[in-house]
């Protein structure tokens, strides 16, 4: 069965510092991986995806993610965090047959001024 | 439209009542998905439509839940005999085949 794990419930970072939000996955075959962000009382916003190609994927709002096949990880990164990046972040893997997304539990990112 | 829209944004109902939740996908998107998000959890898949047909309804928790998409655009999620455990945010997403899913703002359902 396919699954995604986000080992940290919360990540705290000072504004201007680099941030990393961790994600590991378990799939059979090649993974299609996604990151979404959710602000309070809002729907999920698409940040970036990995389908194939370069292991470093660039997305919206200055975020990027690094696909590491040997470690089965897809960590979300940003070189310099903003207070406005504070939100709930979800990693997801796509089911190859139906396209449905299987989400992790989410990680709350708190960026302090 | 510009994005996925869902109505109502909030729905409060009493245990045992029937509710309908509506999703308007991005124009032209053939794939439509429903998810349910409980507090503190990631979204969980309910049902997937490709066009008018339900291609995968394996996530529907029981036969009180049903969804339709009669013309391949708007979809309605229907819940009969609601229970307190149905309280959650119901999310709809649409996509082109094989592409990223774009989500609506969700409907917050509260069953008293």
PDB file of C-alpha atoms in Angstrom, chain A residues 32 34 36 38 41-46 49 51 88 90 94-95 97-106, chain B residues 33 35 37 40-45 48 55-56 58 89 91 97-106 108:
ATOM      1  CA  UNK A  32       4.370  11.004  -8.124  1.00  0.00           C
ATOM      2  CA  UNK A  34       3.214  16.658  -4.249  1.00  0.00           C
ATOM      3  CA  UNK A  36       0.322  21.469  -0.677  1.00  0.00           C
ATOM      4  CA  UNK A  38      -3.192  25.108   3.812  1.00  0.00           C
ATOM      5  CA  UNK A  41     -10.014  28.280   6.900  1.00  0.00           C
ATOM      6  CA  UNK A  42      -8.737  27.918   3.356  1.00  0.00           C
ATOM      7  CA  UNK A  43      -8.478  25.050   0.910  1.00  0.00           C
ATOM      8  CA  UNK A  44      -5.222  23.389  -0.056  1.00  0.00           C
ATOM      9  CA  UNK A  45      -2.957  25.291  -2.402  1.00  0.00           C
ATOM     10  CA  UNK A  46      -0.648  23.426  -4.758  1.00  0.00           C
ATOM     11  CA  UNK A  49       5.188  18.281  -7.775  1.00  0.00           C
ATOM     12  CA  UNK A  51       6.883  13.358 -11.605  1.00  0.00           C
ATOM     13  CA  UNK A  88      -0.017  23.740   7.565  1.00  0.00           C
ATOM     14  CA  UNK A  90       0.925  18.456   3.454  1.00  0.00           C
ATOM     15  CA  UNK A  94      -0.585   9.960  -6.108  1.00  0.00           C
ATOM     16  CA  UNK A  95      -2.163   6.563  -6.634  1.00  0.00           C
ATOM     17  CA  UNK A  97      -4.355   3.874 -11.036  1.00  0.00           C
ATOM     18  CA  UNK A  98      -6.922   6.466 -10.031  1.00  0.00           C
ATOM     19  CA  UNK A  99      -4.890   9.582  -9.418  1.00  0.00           C
ATOM     20  CA  UNK A 100      -6.253   9.988  -5.904  1.00  0.00           C
ATOM     21  CA  UNK A 101      -3.882  11.644  -3.475  1.00  0.00           C
ATOM     22  CA  UNK A 102      -2.732   9.958  -0.294  1.00  0.00           C
ATOM     23  CA  UNK A 103      -1.760  12.611   2.226  1.00  0.00           C
ATOM     24  CA  UNK A 104       0.528  12.723   5.207  1.00  0.00           C
ATOM     25  CA  UNK A 105      -0.729  13.981   8.548  1.00  0.00           C
ATOM     26  CA  UNK A 106       0.558  17.469   7.936  1.00  0.00           C
TER      27      UNK A 106
ATOM     28  CA  UNK B  33     -12.186  14.211  -6.481  1.00  0.00           C
ATOM     29  CA  UNK B  35     -11.904  14.262   0.143  1.00  0.00           C
ATOM     30  CA  UNK B  37     -10.567  16.301   6.327  1.00  0.00           C
ATOM     31  CA  UNK B  40      -5.746  17.642  12.818  1.00  0.00           C
ATOM     32  CA  UNK B  41      -5.660  15.144   9.973  1.00  0.00           C
ATOM     33  CA  UNK B  42      -4.682  15.093   6.348  1.00  0.00           C
ATOM     34  CA  UNK B  43      -7.444  14.879   3.742  1.00  0.00           C
ATOM     35  CA  UNK B  44      -8.778  11.376   3.096  1.00  0.00           C
ATOM     36  CA  UNK B  45     -10.028  10.270  -0.299  1.00  0.00           C
ATOM     37  CA  UNK B  48     -13.132  10.035  -7.918  1.00  0.00           C
ATOM     38  CA  UNK B  55     -14.170   5.607 -11.425  1.00  0.00           C
ATOM     39  CA  UNK B  56     -13.279   4.875  -7.793  1.00  0.00           C
ATOM     40  CA  UNK B  58     -13.599   2.992  -2.501  1.00  0.00           C
ATOM     41  CA  UNK B  89     -14.418  19.643   6.158  1.00  0.00           C
ATOM     42  CA  UNK B  91     -12.912  19.154   0.041  1.00  0.00           C
ATOM     43  CA  UNK B  97      -5.692  13.798 -16.308  1.00  0.00           C
ATOM     44  CA  UNK B  98      -2.260  13.224 -14.806  1.00  0.00           C
ATOM     45  CA  UNK B  99      -1.854  16.789 -13.623  1.00  0.00           C
ATOM     46  CA  UNK B 100      -1.893  18.429 -10.199  1.00  0.00           C
ATOM     47  CA  UNK B 101      -5.210  18.641  -8.399  1.00  0.00           C
ATOM     48  CA  UNK B 102      -6.574  22.056  -7.511  1.00  0.00           C
ATOM     49  CA  UNK B 103      -8.723  22.268  -4.413  1.00  0.00           C
ATOM     50  CA  UNK B 104     -11.769  24.284  -3.490  1.00  0.00           C
ATOM     51  CA  UNK B 105     -12.107  26.077  -0.137  1.00  0.00           C
ATOM     52  CA  UNK B 106     -14.146  23.233   1.333  1.00  0.00           C
ATOM     53  CA  UNK B 108     -17.374  22.650   6.862  1.00  0.00           C
TER      54      UNK B 108
END
